[in-house]
Amino acid sequence: MIENSGIGDRLIRAVAKDGGIRAVAAMTTNLTTEARRRHKMSNLTTVVLGQTMTAALLLASGMKQPQARVSIRFNSDGEFGLIFADAGFDGTVRGYVDNPTLNPPPSESMSLDIGKAIGQNGFLQVIRDVGYGTPYSGNVELVSNEVSENITYYLVSSEQIPSALLSGVFINDDGVEVSGGLLLQIMPQARRDFDLLEALDGRVRSLDEFTSLLKQDISLESILEDLLGDLGLDILPEVQPLKFKCRCNFERVMGALRLFGETELREMINEDHGAEATCQFCSEVYRADRQDLEKIILNLKETSESS
Ligand SMILES: [Zn+2]
């Protein structure tokens, strides 16, 4: 038996029923841990962001273009503020929560509080960007307190793909014990097979304890085997490594600093001897010193003279 622990974050794809069913499963423990460390997140926000990042990776894995990306945005009246995750077909993901240190009061159970923190009134937006042209964007109203139930509802109602999505994060005293997810989708050729749809629905419901299977160190392959083994399951050999990775860099931060204009940049030089900028998506801190800022001012002058 293959075990999950020690292998690292990965995503596997499978088909069953002659391609009528597509399945993707992911282990995301390390990248959820990395997000928690970078944003100094509480247990509560780690669970929610881990689930959202996992879902974004599962959706991105179904895109066809190597440069394609999927972003998920929960915008609601809940205490989290905005929850954002952005994943690529290449297995990279980044994300943040507006209020990373939010914690439930000690008396309340975490699952109750996730609902309160996500909020009831709001929207889920999913953007699929193939890397050129206008990205495809869909919105649904929130229908549940759960990350994966809202995303399943989006897939079924907005993209009209019969789908089941599960994502779970379990936290212990040492941090993230396990994080992962599973997405099942029914392809058009199988959609008239109502017996199959019903059977799958029952099986997915029985997978409610997905996170506890992962906790028991049962591999993604075994979980898929249990779920679809009698339906001609074919697990594809390619294993996609996954990681938390942002697209920010020093040059982009310098580009953003240009927007302040010469007067404010001069103030930064005189008062602070430089500037500090934190990337919203990954909390990486970039420091621009006096010379960096002088360079931007010089560049601003050159650009304005030549235009
Ligand atoms: Zn970043």
Tab-separated table of C-alpha atoms and ligand atoms in Angstrom:
chain	number	residue	atom	x	y	z
A	1	MET	CA	0.000	0.000	0.000
A	2	ILE	CA	1.215	3.470	-0.855
A	3	GLU	CA	1.123	5.866	2.049
A	4	ASN	CA	0.669	9.596	1.849
A	5	SER	CA	3.053	10.700	4.550
A	6	GLY	CA	6.581	11.491	3.541
A	7	ILE	CA	5.695	11.679	-0.154
A	8	GLY	CA	4.952	15.393	-0.218
A	9	ASP	CA	2.206	17.370	-1.878
A	10	ARG	CA	0.953	15.838	-5.070
A	11	LEU	CA	-2.008	15.525	-7.371
A	12	ILE	CA	-3.141	12.446	-9.264
A	13	ARG	CA	-5.691	12.152	-12.036
A	14	ALA	CA	-7.851	9.167	-12.890
A	15	VAL	CA	-10.699	8.178	-15.186
A	16	ALA	CA	-13.371	5.506	-14.803
A	17	LYS	CA	-16.305	4.201	-16.788
A	18	ASP	CA	-14.444	4.613	-20.113
A	19	GLY	CA	-13.750	8.279	-19.474
A	20	GLY	CA	-17.294	9.017	-18.313
A	21	ILE	CA	-15.999	9.846	-14.845
A	22	ARG	CA	-13.011	12.056	-14.163
A	23	ALA	CA	-11.371	12.102	-10.752
A	24	VAL	CA	-8.581	14.235	-9.317
A	25	ALA	CA	-7.146	13.860	-5.839
A	26	ALA	CA	-4.584	16.024	-4.061
A	27	MET	CA	-2.488	16.061	-0.914
A	28	THR	CA	-1.790	19.643	0.141
A	29	THR	CA	-0.413	19.366	3.679
A	30	ASN	CA	2.923	21.090	3.009
A	31	LEU	CA	1.553	23.971	0.976
A	32	THR	CA	-1.151	24.631	3.566
A	33	THR	CA	1.571	24.621	6.231
A	34	GLU	CA	3.585	27.075	4.134
A	35	ALA	CA	0.602	29.432	3.752
A	36	ARG	CA	0.006	29.230	7.511
A	37	ARG	CA	3.625	30.106	8.243
A	38	ARG	CA	3.809	32.974	5.750
A	39	HIS	CA	0.567	34.679	6.754
A	40	LYS	CA	0.833	33.757	10.483
A	41	MET	CA	-2.639	32.246	10.272
A	42	SER	CA	-4.821	30.974	13.092
A	43	ASN	CA	-6.143	27.387	13.049
A	44	LEU	CA	-9.483	28.590	11.793
A	45	THR	CA	-8.149	30.584	8.851
A	46	THR	CA	-5.657	27.825	7.995
A	47	VAL	CA	-8.518	25.356	7.579
A	48	VAL	CA	-10.500	27.649	5.332
A	49	LEU	CA	-7.603	28.841	3.189
A	50	GLY	CA	-6.200	25.290	2.935
A	51	GLN	CA	-9.550	24.050	1.645
A	52	THR	CA	-9.863	26.933	-0.816
A	53	MET	CA	-6.309	26.492	-2.160
A	54	THR	CA	-6.871	22.739	-2.508
A	55	ALA	CA	-10.090	23.345	-4.442
A	56	ALA	CA	-8.339	25.845	-6.737
A	57	LEU	CA	-5.635	23.258	-7.525
A	58	LEU	CA	-8.244	20.580	-8.259
A	59	LEU	CA	-10.095	22.906	-10.642
A	60	ALA	CA	-6.884	24.109	-12.321
A	61	SER	CA	-5.792	20.516	-12.954
A	62	GLY	CA	-8.716	20.094	-15.350
A	63	MET	CA	-7.651	22.963	-17.611
A	64	LYS	CA	-5.931	22.159	-20.881
A	65	GLN	CA	-3.409	24.961	-21.332
A	66	PRO	CA	-0.090	24.700	-19.453
A	67	GLN	CA	-0.260	28.396	-18.478
A	68	ALA	CA	-3.911	28.215	-17.328
A	69	ARG	CA	-4.919	29.415	-13.862
A	70	VAL	CA	-8.017	29.247	-11.708
A	71	SER	CA	-8.763	31.699	-8.936
A	72	ILE	CA	-11.416	31.392	-6.259
A	73	ARG	CA	-12.723	34.340	-4.278
A	74	PHE	CA	-15.127	34.213	-1.341
A	75	ASN	CA	-16.516	37.674	-0.812
A	76	SER	CA	-18.964	37.840	2.050
A	77	ASP	CA	-20.111	39.578	5.181
A	78	GLY	CA	-18.251	37.025	7.310
A	79	GLU	CA	-15.451	37.810	9.725
A	80	PHE	CA	-12.749	36.496	7.394
A	81	GLY	CA	-13.208	39.293	4.890
A	82	LEU	CA	-11.996	38.158	1.488
A	83	ILE	CA	-10.715	34.598	1.043
A	84	PHE	CA	-8.624	34.251	-2.107
A	85	ALA	CA	-6.737	31.403	-3.772
A	86	ASP	CA	-5.105	31.269	-7.172
A	87	ALA	CA	-3.766	28.002	-8.626
A	88	GLY	CA	-2.075	27.002	-11.863
A	89	PHE	CA	-2.263	23.941	-14.066
A	90	ASP	CA	1.466	23.716	-13.232
A	91	GLY	CA	0.656	22.773	-9.615
A	92	THR	CA	1.511	26.113	-7.996
A	93	VAL	CA	-0.892	27.928	-5.694
A	94	ARG	CA	-0.993	31.062	-3.574
A	95	GLY	CA	-3.680	32.585	-1.416
A	96	TYR	CA	-4.596	34.749	1.527
A	97	VAL	CA	-7.375	35.652	3.916
A	98	ASP	CA	-8.033	39.311	4.781
A	99	ASN	CA	-8.150	38.539	8.480
A	100	PRO	CA	-5.513	35.790	8.967
A	101	THR	CA	-5.404	35.730	12.759
A	102	LEU	CA	-9.141	35.285	13.295
A	103	ASN	CA	-9.774	32.695	16.009
A	104	PRO	CA	-12.958	31.181	17.383
A	105	PRO	CA	-13.791	31.914	21.000
A	106	PRO	CA	-12.592	28.884	23.019
A	107	SER	CA	-16.110	27.725	23.828
A	108	GLU	CA	-17.263	27.290	20.243
A	109	SER	CA	-16.530	24.346	18.015
A	110	MET	CA	-14.371	25.098	15.006
A	111	SER	CA	-16.849	23.890	12.403
A	112	LEU	CA	-19.584	26.133	13.757
A	113	ASP	CA	-17.248	29.010	13.671
A	114	ILE	CA	-16.038	28.436	10.136
A	115	GLY	CA	-19.629	29.069	9.079
A	116	LYS	CA	-19.820	32.280	11.014
A	117	ALA	CA	-16.503	33.448	9.679
A	118	ILE	CA	-17.323	32.701	6.033
A	119	GLY	CA	-20.693	34.383	6.464
A	120	GLN	CA	-23.997	33.713	4.797
A	121	ASN	CA	-24.443	36.704	2.585
A	122	GLY	CA	-21.979	36.907	-0.176
A	123	PHE	CA	-20.631	35.578	-3.415
A	124	LEU	CA	-18.233	32.984	-4.626
A	125	GLN	CA	-16.416	33.980	-7.781
A	126	VAL	CA	-14.394	31.550	-9.888
A	127	ILE	CA	-12.161	32.874	-12.656
A	128	ARG	CA	-10.672	30.576	-15.269
A	129	ASP	CA	-7.814	32.207	-17.143
A	130	VAL	CA	-6.304	30.264	-20.048
A	131	GLY	CA	-3.484	32.803	-20.356
A	132	TYR	CA	-4.855	34.832	-23.269
A	133	GLY	CA	-8.089	36.653	-24.087
A	134	THR	CA	-10.655	37.611	-21.461
A	135	PRO	CA	-10.747	35.180	-18.535
A	136	TYR	CA	-14.000	33.289	-17.991
A	137	SER	CA	-15.628	34.350	-14.751
A	138	GLY	CA	-18.674	32.960	-12.938
A	139	ASN	CA	-20.438	33.972	-9.716
A	140	VAL	CA	-22.838	32.234	-7.402
A	141	GLU	CA	-24.411	33.325	-4.170
A	142	LEU	CA	-23.124	31.464	-1.143
A	143	VAL	CA	-25.402	28.545	-0.307
A	144	SER	CA	-23.511	26.970	2.573
A	145	ASN	CA	-21.041	27.575	5.388
A	146	GLU	CA	-18.681	25.054	3.849
A	147	VAL	CA	-15.970	25.891	1.319
A	148	SER	CA	-16.401	22.723	-0.742
A	149	GLU	CA	-20.218	22.784	-0.767
A	150	ASN	CA	-20.181	26.280	-2.228
A	151	ILE	CA	-17.673	25.287	-4.907
A	152	THR	CA	-19.630	22.131	-5.775
A	153	TYR	CA	-22.743	24.281	-6.112
A	154	TYR	CA	-20.835	26.651	-8.413
A	155	LEU	CA	-19.645	23.778	-10.638
A	156	VAL	CA	-23.103	22.276	-10.924
A	157	SER	CA	-25.107	25.482	-11.363
A	158	SER	CA	-22.762	27.837	-13.183
A	159	GLU	CA	-20.532	25.488	-15.214
A	160	GLN	CA	-23.230	22.793	-15.373
A	161	ILE	CA	-20.848	19.940	-14.707
A	162	PRO	CA	-22.216	17.271	-12.338
A	163	SER	CA	-19.473	17.326	-9.709
A	164	ALA	CA	-18.587	16.397	-6.189
A	165	LEU	CA	-15.786	18.219	-4.433
A	166	LEU	CA	-14.394	17.369	-1.020
A	167	SER	CA	-11.601	19.227	0.701
A	168	GLY	CA	-10.436	18.930	4.242
A	169	VAL	CA	-7.759	20.252	6.563
A	170	PHE	CA	-7.031	18.827	9.975
A	171	ILE	CA	-5.011	20.759	12.544
A	172	ASN	CA	-3.336	19.339	15.641
A	173	ASP	CA	-1.129	20.897	18.315
A	174	ASP	CA	1.884	20.862	15.995
A	175	GLY	CA	0.130	22.558	13.093
A	176	VAL	CA	-1.371	21.134	9.914
A	177	GLU	CA	-1.613	17.356	10.313
A	178	VAL	CA	-3.208	16.712	6.969
A	179	SER	CA	-4.765	18.641	4.095
A	180	GLY	CA	-6.169	17.329	0.850
A	181	GLY	CA	-9.062	17.123	-1.545
A	182	LEU	CA	-10.905	15.149	-4.157
A	183	LEU	CA	-12.931	16.170	-7.205
A	184	LEU	CA	-15.209	13.860	-9.181
A	185	GLN	CA	-16.843	15.024	-12.386
A	186	ILE	CA	-19.247	13.290	-14.738
A	187	MET	CA	-18.422	13.812	-18.392
A	188	PRO	CA	-21.196	14.364	-20.981
A	189	GLN	CA	-21.197	10.756	-22.279
A	190	ALA	CA	-22.117	9.427	-18.822
A	191	ARG	CA	-24.695	12.030	-17.836
A	192	ARG	CA	-27.692	10.049	-19.020
A	193	ASP	CA	-26.669	7.052	-16.957
A	194	PHE	CA	-28.933	7.837	-14.014
A	195	ASP	CA	-28.101	4.624	-12.153
A	196	LEU	CA	-24.457	5.592	-12.252
A	197	LEU	CA	-25.188	9.128	-11.063
A	198	GLU	CA	-27.193	7.823	-8.158
A	199	ALA	CA	-24.597	5.216	-7.215
A	200	LEU	CA	-21.836	7.831	-7.273
A	201	ASP	CA	-23.867	10.230	-5.196
A	202	GLY	CA	-24.249	7.577	-2.500
A	203	ARG	CA	-20.557	6.750	-2.561
A	204	VAL	CA	-19.469	10.359	-2.342
A	205	ARG	CA	-21.773	10.891	0.634
A	206	SER	CA	-20.101	7.980	2.358
A	207	LEU	CA	-16.778	9.788	1.862
A	208	ASP	CA	-17.789	12.495	4.312
A	209	GLU	CA	-14.910	11.400	6.446
A	210	PHE	CA	-12.387	12.141	3.713
A	211	THR	CA	-10.064	14.039	6.045
A	212	SER	CA	-10.077	11.194	8.538
A	213	LEU	CA	-9.063	8.756	5.775
A	214	LEU	CA	-6.109	11.001	5.018
A	215	LYS	CA	-5.347	11.201	8.737
A	216	GLN	CA	-5.171	7.420	8.844
A	217	ASP	CA	-2.507	7.733	6.154
A	218	ILE	CA	-4.655	6.007	3.546
A	219	SER	CA	-3.257	6.947	0.162
A	220	LEU	CA	-5.063	8.956	-2.490
A	221	GLU	CA	-4.777	5.897	-4.729
A	222	SER	CA	-6.512	3.651	-2.171
A	223	ILE	CA	-9.300	6.179	-1.665
A	224	LEU	CA	-9.920	6.331	-5.437
A	225	GLU	CA	-9.723	2.535	-5.614
A	226	ASP	CA	-12.392	2.209	-2.909
A	227	LEU	CA	-14.590	4.772	-4.593
A	228	LEU	CA	-14.302	3.753	-8.249
A	229	GLY	CA	-12.425	0.444	-8.302
A	230	ASP	CA	-15.384	-1.533	-9.676
A	231	LEU	CA	-16.063	1.015	-12.431
A	232	GLY	CA	-12.950	0.437	-14.507
A	233	LEU	CA	-10.719	2.881	-12.608
A	234	ASP	CA	-7.583	3.920	-14.468
A	235	ILE	CA	-5.161	6.023	-12.414
A	236	LEU	CA	-2.944	8.004	-14.778
A	237	PRO	CA	0.768	7.428	-14.155
A	238	GLU	CA	1.795	11.090	-14.088
A	239	VAL	CA	2.007	12.525	-10.561
A	240	GLN	CA	1.931	16.313	-10.348
A	241	PRO	CA	3.969	17.836	-7.518
A	242	LEU	CA	2.178	20.742	-5.805
A	243	LYS	CA	3.591	23.748	-3.991
A	244	PHE	CA	2.817	27.159	-2.541
A	245	LYS	CA	4.445	29.603	-4.919
A	246	CYS	CA	3.748	33.253	-5.525
A	247	ARG	CA	4.433	35.183	-8.698
A	248	CYS	CA	5.754	38.283	-6.975
A	249	ASN	CA	9.344	39.456	-7.349
A	250	PHE	CA	11.465	42.509	-6.624
A	251	GLU	CA	10.907	44.025	-10.091
A	252	ARG	CA	7.123	43.891	-9.718
A	253	VAL	CA	7.346	45.591	-6.326
A	254	MET	CA	9.566	48.304	-7.825
A	255	GLY	CA	6.976	48.724	-10.571
A	256	ALA	CA	4.270	49.212	-7.946
A	257	LEU	CA	6.398	51.806	-6.098
A	258	ARG	CA	6.502	53.949	-9.270
A	259	LEU	CA	2.821	54.695	-8.706
A	260	PHE	CA	3.658	56.828	-5.644
A	261	GLY	CA	5.295	59.474	-7.815
A	262	GLU	CA	8.404	61.541	-7.183
A	263	THR	CA	7.223	63.620	-4.207
A	264	GLU	CA	6.216	60.669	-2.080
A	265	LEU	CA	9.269	58.655	-3.113
A	266	ARG	CA	11.487	61.592	-1.987
A	267	GLU	CA	9.701	61.554	1.350
A	268	MET	CA	10.358	57.833	1.707
A	269	ILE	CA	14.053	58.459	1.047
A	270	ASN	CA	14.315	61.379	3.473
A	271	GLU	CA	12.182	60.025	6.285
A	272	ASP	CA	12.589	56.242	6.093
A	273	HIS	CA	15.786	55.869	3.990
A	274	GLY	CA	13.900	53.379	1.836
A	275	ALA	CA	10.591	51.602	1.548
A	276	GLU	CA	9.152	48.281	2.570
A	277	ALA	CA	6.411	46.485	0.678
A	278	THR	CA	4.655	43.253	1.637
A	279	CYS	CA	3.130	41.017	-1.016
A	280	GLN	CA	-0.533	40.540	-0.253
A	281	PHE	CA	-0.595	37.030	-1.731
A	282	CYS	CA	2.367	35.479	0.105
A	283	SER	CA	3.432	37.998	2.812
A	284	GLU	CA	6.956	38.180	1.374
A	285	VAL	CA	8.574	41.437	2.488
A	286	TYR	CA	10.587	43.406	-0.074
A	287	ARG	CA	12.906	46.236	0.959
A	288	ALA	CA	13.870	49.004	-1.424
A	289	ASP	CA	16.832	51.056	-0.222
A	290	ARG	CA	17.700	54.680	-1.000
A	291	GLN	CA	19.472	53.751	-4.265
A	292	ASP	CA	16.506	51.667	-5.473
A	293	LEU	CA	14.159	54.585	-4.901
A	294	GLU	CA	16.560	57.073	-6.553
A	295	LYS	CA	16.598	54.770	-9.573
A	296	ILE	CA	12.794	54.804	-9.768
A	297	ILE	CA	12.726	58.618	-9.565
A	298	LEU	CA	15.341	58.880	-12.312
A	299	ASN	CA	13.344	56.470	-14.430
A	300	LEU	CA	10.118	58.425	-13.831
A	301	LYS	CA	11.863	61.633	-14.987
A	302	GLU	CA	13.261	59.986	-18.105
A	303	THR	CA	9.846	58.587	-18.999
A	304	SER	CA	8.102	61.937	-18.537
A	305	GLU	CA	10.771	63.776	-20.595
A	306	SER	CA	10.526	61.348	-23.483
A	307	SER	CA	6.735	61.410	-23.626
B	1	ZN	ZN	3.942	37.182	-3.340
